[in-house]
């Protein structure tokens, strides 16, 4: 018998703005998403979290640890001296050179976990990172330790996949880049007795026709196939993908997600 495979369609960036949060909650309530990942350092997080409380039980609600671009919850004089978290490229460079103030980062990660629990009254179902920063050297050990301590039943996003699977999907270069930065994460998570997704997709440039791309994200899925997406509405200053968010939302509203998943041999609990 062919092993059961599941599609986890996860909307990142919940609480990025009210328009993003409302769109994600609507899609999840209507069976178009079965996971969302929350930015608990955002000013609107506590209010927006109320949108999640009446969602169906099958919708997984996770923590989208954020260490780039936004304002941290904690004082970070070395990591964010101007009160703003760094861009992802300089952060990745400092991580590779082992030049990060890990104590400050650990305190911020703990604060973001605290903010999730304060709003939801429970631990997250899974943990990942904005711009995949959770997988960077040094940071990943803090994330895995904190997750194992606070949410031992949670799974952690792994951006790696088989080469043949990445080649079958769009934007191979982006997928390989994410996989490179995440290499070894699954083994590290296993040492903490934490699970990871089995395959990963959703990379694109936020300008190419999403309707044409989305079916290709479902190809060559493994047991637990995680597809990230970024639906939303409205515009917030500094949002580099503001134009893409409503386009994604519109496609997800119209596509028969469960039928498309089934055609690829995937169950879509929704």
CSV table of C-alpha atoms in Angstrom, one decimal:
chain,number,residue,atom,x,y,z
A,1,UNK,CA,0.0,0.0,0.0
A,2,UNK,CA,1.3,3.4,-0.9
A,3,UNK,CA,2.1,5.4,2.3
A,4,UNK,CA,-0.2,8.2,3.1
A,5,UNK,CA,1.1,11.7,2.2
A,6,UNK,CA,-0.3,15.0,3.4
A,7,UNK,CA,-0.2,18.5,2.1
A,8,UNK,CA,0.3,21.2,4.7
A,9,UNK,CA,-0.5,24.5,3.0
A,10,UNK,CA,0.9,27.2,5.3
A,11,UNK,CA,0.3,30.9,5.1
A,12,UNK,CA,3.3,32.8,6.5
A,13,UNK,CA,3.2,36.2,8.1
A,14,UNK,CA,0.0,36.2,10.2
A,15,UNK,CA,-0.1,39.5,12.1
A,16,UNK,CA,2.2,41.2,9.6
A,17,UNK,CA,-0.8,43.6,9.1
A,18,UNK,CA,-4.5,43.4,9.8
A,19,UNK,CA,-5.3,42.9,6.1
A,20,UNK,CA,-2.9,39.9,6.0
A,21,UNK,CA,-4.3,38.4,9.2
A,22,UNK,CA,-8.0,38.8,8.1
A,23,UNK,CA,-7.2,37.2,4.7
A,24,UNK,CA,-5.4,34.2,6.2
A,25,UNK,CA,-8.2,33.6,8.8
A,26,UNK,CA,-10.8,33.8,6.0
A,27,UNK,CA,-8.9,31.3,3.8
A,28,UNK,CA,-8.4,28.9,6.7
A,29,UNK,CA,-12.0,29.1,7.8
A,30,UNK,CA,-13.0,28.2,4.2
A,31,UNK,CA,-10.8,25.2,3.8
A,32,UNK,CA,-8.2,26.8,1.6
A,33,UNK,CA,-5.3,26.6,4.1
A,34,UNK,CA,-4.6,24.2,6.9
A,35,UNK,CA,-1.7,26.1,8.6
A,36,UNK,CA,-0.6,29.6,9.4
A,37,UNK,CA,2.6,30.9,10.9
A,38,UNK,CA,2.4,33.9,13.3
A,39,UNK,CA,4.7,36.9,13.8
A,40,UNK,CA,4.3,37.5,17.5
A,41,UNK,CA,6.5,40.6,17.7
A,42,UNK,CA,4.1,42.6,15.6
A,43,UNK,CA,2.1,45.4,17.3
A,44,UNK,CA,-1.2,43.9,16.2
A,45,UNK,CA,-0.5,40.3,17.2
A,46,UNK,CA,-2.6,40.2,20.4
A,47,UNK,CA,-5.6,41.6,18.7
A,48,UNK,CA,-5.2,39.6,15.5
A,49,UNK,CA,-4.8,36.4,17.5
A,50,UNK,CA,-8.5,36.5,18.2
A,51,UNK,CA,-9.1,35.7,14.6
A,52,UNK,CA,-7.5,32.3,15.1
A,53,UNK,CA,-9.5,31.1,18.1
A,54,UNK,CA,-12.6,29.9,16.2
A,55,UNK,CA,-10.7,28.2,13.3
A,56,UNK,CA,-11.3,24.5,12.7
A,57,UNK,CA,-9.2,22.2,14.8
A,58,UNK,CA,-7.3,20.9,11.8
A,59,UNK,CA,-5.7,24.3,11.2
A,60,UNK,CA,-2.2,24.2,12.6
A,61,UNK,CA,-1.1,27.5,14.2
A,62,UNK,CA,2.7,28.0,14.4
A,63,UNK,CA,5.3,30.5,15.5
A,64,UNK,CA,7.0,32.5,12.7
A,65,UNK,CA,10.1,33.6,14.6
A,66,UNK,CA,11.2,36.9,13.2
A,67,UNK,CA,14.8,38.1,13.4
A,68,UNK,CA,14.8,40.4,10.4
A,69,UNK,CA,13.5,43.9,9.5
A,70,UNK,CA,11.0,44.4,12.2
A,71,UNK,CA,11.2,45.9,15.7
A,72,UNK,CA,12.2,43.3,18.4
A,73,UNK,CA,10.3,42.7,21.6
A,74,UNK,CA,13.5,42.9,23.6
A,75,UNK,CA,16.4,45.4,23.9
A,76,UNK,CA,19.1,44.2,21.5
A,77,UNK,CA,21.9,46.8,21.6
A,78,UNK,CA,24.3,44.6,19.6
A,79,UNK,CA,21.9,42.9,17.2
A,80,UNK,CA,19.5,45.7,16.6
A,81,UNK,CA,21.3,48.9,17.8
A,82,UNK,CA,18.8,51.2,16.1
A,83,UNK,CA,15.8,49.3,17.3
A,84,UNK,CA,15.3,47.5,14.0
A,85,UNK,CA,16.3,43.9,13.2
A,86,UNK,CA,18.8,43.4,10.4
A,87,UNK,CA,18.1,42.5,6.8
A,88,UNK,CA,18.5,38.7,6.0
A,89,UNK,CA,21.6,38.9,3.9
A,90,UNK,CA,23.8,40.6,6.5
A,91,UNK,CA,22.3,38.4,9.1
A,92,UNK,CA,23.2,35.3,7.1
A,93,UNK,CA,26.7,36.6,6.7
A,94,UNK,CA,27.2,37.3,10.4
A,95,UNK,CA,25.8,33.8,11.2
A,96,UNK,CA,28.2,32.1,8.8
A,97,UNK,CA,31.1,34.0,10.4
A,98,UNK,CA,29.9,33.1,13.9
A,99,UNK,CA,29.6,36.8,14.8
A,100,UNK,CA,26.1,36.9,16.3
A,101,UNK,CA,25.2,38.0,19.9
A,102,UNK,CA,23.5,34.8,20.7
A,103,UNK,CA,22.4,35.8,24.2
A,104,UNK,CA,20.4,38.7,22.8
A,105,UNK,CA,18.9,36.5,20.1
A,106,UNK,CA,18.0,33.8,22.6
A,107,UNK,CA,16.2,36.4,24.8
A,108,UNK,CA,14.3,37.7,21.7
A,109,UNK,CA,13.3,34.1,20.7
A,110,UNK,CA,12.1,33.4,24.2
A,111,UNK,CA,10.0,36.6,24.2
A,112,UNK,CA,8.4,35.7,20.9
A,113,UNK,CA,7.5,32.3,22.3
A,114,UNK,CA,6.1,34.0,25.4
A,115,UNK,CA,4.0,36.3,23.2
A,116,UNK,CA,2.5,33.3,21.3
A,117,UNK,CA,1.6,31.6,24.6
A,118,UNK,CA,0.1,34.8,26.1
A,119,UNK,CA,-2.3,35.2,23.1
A,120,UNK,CA,-3.1,31.5,22.4
A,121,UNK,CA,-2.9,30.0,25.8
A,122,UNK,CA,-0.8,27.1,24.5
A,123,UNK,CA,2.4,26.2,22.7
A,124,UNK,CA,2.6,26.5,18.9
A,125,UNK,CA,1.9,23.5,16.7
A,126,UNK,CA,5.1,24.2,14.7
A,127,UNK,CA,8.0,26.6,14.5
A,128,UNK,CA,9.7,28.2,11.6
A,129,UNK,CA,11.4,31.5,10.8
A,130,UNK,CA,10.7,34.6,8.7
A,131,UNK,CA,12.9,34.4,5.7
A,132,UNK,CA,14.0,31.1,7.1
A,133,UNK,CA,16.3,32.7,9.6
A,134,UNK,CA,15.6,30.0,12.1
A,135,UNK,CA,17.9,27.6,10.2
A,136,UNK,CA,21.0,29.9,10.3
A,137,UNK,CA,24.1,28.7,12.2
A,138,UNK,CA,24.0,29.5,15.9
A,139,UNK,CA,20.4,30.6,15.7
A,140,UNK,CA,19.1,27.1,14.8
A,141,UNK,CA,20.5,25.6,18.1
A,142,UNK,CA,18.6,28.3,20.1
A,143,UNK,CA,15.4,27.6,18.1
A,144,UNK,CA,15.6,23.9,18.6
A,145,UNK,CA,16.4,24.1,22.3
A,146,UNK,CA,13.6,26.5,22.9
A,147,UNK,CA,11.1,24.5,20.8
A,148,UNK,CA,12.0,21.2,22.6
A,149,UNK,CA,11.6,22.9,25.9
A,150,UNK,CA,8.4,24.7,25.3
A,151,UNK,CA,6.7,22.8,22.5
A,152,UNK,CA,8.1,19.3,22.4
A,153,UNK,CA,5.2,18.0,20.2
A,154,UNK,CA,5.8,20.7,17.6
A,155,UNK,CA,7.5,20.2,14.3
A,156,UNK,CA,10.1,22.5,12.8
A,157,UNK,CA,10.2,23.7,9.2
A,158,UNK,CA,13.0,22.2,7.1
A,159,UNK,CA,13.6,23.8,3.7
A,160,UNK,CA,15.6,20.9,2.3
A,161,UNK,CA,14.2,18.5,-0.3
A,162,UNK,CA,15.4,15.9,-2.8
A,163,UNK,CA,17.2,17.3,-5.8
A,164,UNK,CA,14.8,15.7,-8.3
A,165,UNK,CA,11.9,17.2,-6.4
A,166,UNK,CA,13.3,20.7,-6.5
A,167,UNK,CA,14.1,20.3,-10.2
A,168,UNK,CA,10.5,19.4,-10.9
A,169,UNK,CA,9.2,22.7,-9.4
A,170,UNK,CA,9.6,26.3,-10.3
A,171,UNK,CA,12.4,28.6,-9.2
A,172,UNK,CA,15.0,25.9,-8.6
A,173,UNK,CA,17.7,28.3,-7.7
A,174,UNK,CA,15.7,29.7,-4.8
A,175,UNK,CA,14.8,26.3,-3.6
A,176,UNK,CA,18.4,25.1,-3.7
A,177,UNK,CA,19.5,28.3,-1.8
A,178,UNK,CA,17.0,27.6,1.0
A,179,UNK,CA,18.0,24.0,1.1
A,180,UNK,CA,21.7,24.9,1.4
A,181,UNK,CA,21.1,27.2,4.4
A,182,UNK,CA,18.9,24.5,6.0
A,183,UNK,CA,21.3,21.6,5.5
A,184,UNK,CA,21.7,19.5,8.7
A,185,UNK,CA,18.7,21.0,10.3
A,186,UNK,CA,16.7,17.7,10.2
A,187,UNK,CA,19.5,15.8,11.9
A,188,UNK,CA,19.9,18.5,14.5
A,189,UNK,CA,16.1,18.5,15.2
A,190,UNK,CA,16.2,14.7,15.7
A,191,UNK,CA,18.8,15.2,18.4
A,192,UNK,CA,16.2,17.2,20.2
A,193,UNK,CA,13.5,14.6,19.4
A,194,UNK,CA,11.7,17.1,17.2
A,195,UNK,CA,10.0,16.3,13.9
A,196,UNK,CA,10.3,18.1,10.5
A,197,UNK,CA,8.3,18.2,7.4
A,198,UNK,CA,9.5,15.8,4.7
A,199,UNK,CA,9.5,18.0,1.6
A,200,UNK,CA,9.1,21.7,1.0
A,201,UNK,CA,8.0,24.0,-1.8
A,202,UNK,CA,6.5,27.4,-2.6
A,203,UNK,CA,9.5,29.4,-3.8
A,204,UNK,CA,9.0,32.0,-6.5
A,205,UNK,CA,9.8,35.7,-7.3
A,206,UNK,CA,6.4,37.2,-6.1
A,207,UNK,CA,5.7,38.5,-9.6
A,208,UNK,CA,5.3,35.5,-11.8
A,209,UNK,CA,1.7,34.3,-12.4
A,210,UNK,CA,0.8,32.5,-9.2
A,211,UNK,CA,-2.1,30.6,-10.8
A,212,UNK,CA,0.3,29.0,-13.2
A,213,UNK,CA,2.9,28.2,-10.6
A,214,UNK,CA,0.8,26.8,-7.7
A,215,UNK,CA,0.0,23.3,-9.2
A,216,UNK,CA,3.8,22.8,-9.7
A,217,UNK,CA,4.4,23.3,-6.0
A,218,UNK,CA,2.5,20.0,-5.3
A,219,UNK,CA,4.8,17.9,-7.5
A,220,UNK,CA,7.2,15.2,-6.1
A,221,UNK,CA,5.8,15.4,-2.6
A,222,UNK,CA,7.1,13.3,0.3
A,223,UNK,CA,5.2,12.1,3.4
A,224,UNK,CA,4.5,15.5,4.9
A,225,UNK,CA,4.7,18.1,2.1
A,226,UNK,CA,4.9,21.7,3.3
A,227,UNK,CA,4.0,24.4,0.8
A,228,UNK,CA,4.5,28.0,2.0
A,229,UNK,CA,2.3,30.9,0.7
A,230,UNK,CA,1.9,34.6,1.5
A,231,UNK,CA,-1.8,35.6,0.9
A,232,UNK,CA,-3.0,39.0,2.2
A,233,UNK,CA,-4.7,42.2,1.5
A,234,UNK,CA,-4.0,45.9,1.9
A,235,UNK,CA,-0.7,47.6,1.9
A,236,UNK,CA,1.8,48.3,4.6
A,237,UNK,CA,4.8,50.5,4.3
A,238,UNK,CA,7.9,48.6,3.5
A,239,UNK,CA,6.1,45.4,2.4
A,240,UNK,CA,8.2,44.2,-0.5
A,241,UNK,CA,5.6,41.6,-1.6
A,242,UNK,CA,2.5,43.7,-1.1
A,243,UNK,CA,1.4,43.3,-4.7
A,244,UNK,CA,1.7,39.5,-4.6
A,245,UNK,CA,-0.3,38.9,-1.4
A,246,UNK,CA,-3.8,39.6,-2.9
A,247,UNK,CA,-2.9,37.7,-6.1
A,248,UNK,CA,-2.1,34.7,-4.0
A,249,UNK,CA,-5.2,35.0,-2.0
A,250,UNK,CA,-7.4,35.2,-5.1
A,251,UNK,CA,-5.8,32.1,-6.6
A,252,UNK,CA,-6.3,30.1,-3.3
A,253,UNK,CA,-9.9,31.2,-3.1
A,254,UNK,CA,-10.6,29.9,-6.6
A,255,UNK,CA,-8.5,26.7,-6.8
A,256,UNK,CA,-10.0,23.4,-5.6
A,257,UNK,CA,-7.1,22.7,-3.3
A,258,UNK,CA,-8.2,19.3,-2.0
A,259,UNK,CA,-8.8,18.0,-5.6
A,260,UNK,CA,-5.5,19.3,-6.8
A,261,UNK,CA,-3.7,17.7,-3.9
A,262,UNK,CA,-5.5,14.4,-4.5
A,263,UNK,CA,-4.4,14.4,-8.1
A,264,UNK,CA,-0.8,14.3,-6.8
A,265,UNK,CA,-1.6,11.6,-4.2
A,266,UNK,CA,-1.8,14.0,-1.3
A,267,UNK,CA,-4.5,14.3,1.4
A,268,UNK,CA,-5.4,17.8,2.3
A,269,UNK,CA,-6.9,17.9,5.8
A,270,UNK,CA,-9.1,21.0,5.6
